[in-house]
């Protein structure tokens, strides 16, 4: 069984001159423009799906319904994060202050938690696993991908037909074997179109998604998606949804592989749109948790993999019953809610929101003064 993770939060950004914030990586407080509760709500709901996708394999054996739910979650929860990440990266132009934020908000957490997850894997499953910053462990592939996508944002702002170009790159990647050896490049390239689509989306596009007729259609789409996925589970391998290997490595020739990848892309777009259409736009009790989803993302993997490696889940056979699966889902959501709480965010701030002004130049040649970080 292959496991992977996807998601991170993003502070709302609609002004081209506003400081850039990364998905899942909270930025400094903004006195002039409050956070958009819509995106914080979306991040919180999406991080619940991330955790659900990682815990379901514990109880997926012997239950076709659970497998269908697992497949449905993986069909769109990663595209949701990537698309929102792209939308909130629209102002990124590689300015010194933006590069500093990229290094402290993405690169530093990647370095710290890549080592931590490597230690966990060496303890629980692979004692000889090497430390490699170019081969992300478990959840860390998304931070690596986010770093690469954000660096490419200025290119997509100037190239003609950016979505078409990104689709072409993703299609070529999906039929290029042995591409996944470094930096999880297969996933980076196959998910790239969602990032570019997000870059091209404007605030009015999200408002259009939230119109009543679209929301009604979204309910129908999601209501029909699970029974359709239940029907399709017997004929679709889960690795197609991980997007970490080529079609040939899945045992399919390149041209039918392109057809399958294209069909999954269309399904992901439809499900992503349906999800975003149903996200509440007003401030709720969970809105504040949206700014702390990076903590939930980075920490929940230790609980799940730790439980697997230690045999904790094996000692609870009742989890494989229908009632046990429901309990597992509810406990997962409750734990993720706690991990996204402000107190956890404050505790993790030295890693996820470090103040490293001492490490960067702040003179005129850096492009930003001391007060602009």
Short mmCIF file of C-alpha atoms in Angstrom, two decimals, residues 64 68 226-235:
data_model
loop_
_atom_site.label_atom_id
_atom_site.label_comp_id
_atom_site.label_asym_id
_atom_site.label_seq_id
_atom_site.Cartn_x
_atom_site.Cartn_y
_atom_site.Cartn_z
CA UNK A 64 -15.55 -2.07 -0.84
CA UNK A 68 -14.66 3.69 -2.66
CA UNK A 226 -19.54 7.94 -4.19
CA UNK A 227 -21.86 5.35 -5.77
CA UNK A 228 -20.03 5.82 -9.09
CA UNK A 229 -16.70 5.30 -7.35
CA UNK A 230 -18.13 2.22 -5.60
CA UNK A 231 -18.98 0.81 -9.01
CA UNK A 232 -15.53 1.66 -10.40
CA UNK A 233 -13.39 0.33 -7.55
CA UNK A 234 -12.99 -3.09 -9.13
CA UNK A 235 -11.51 -1.71 -12.36
#
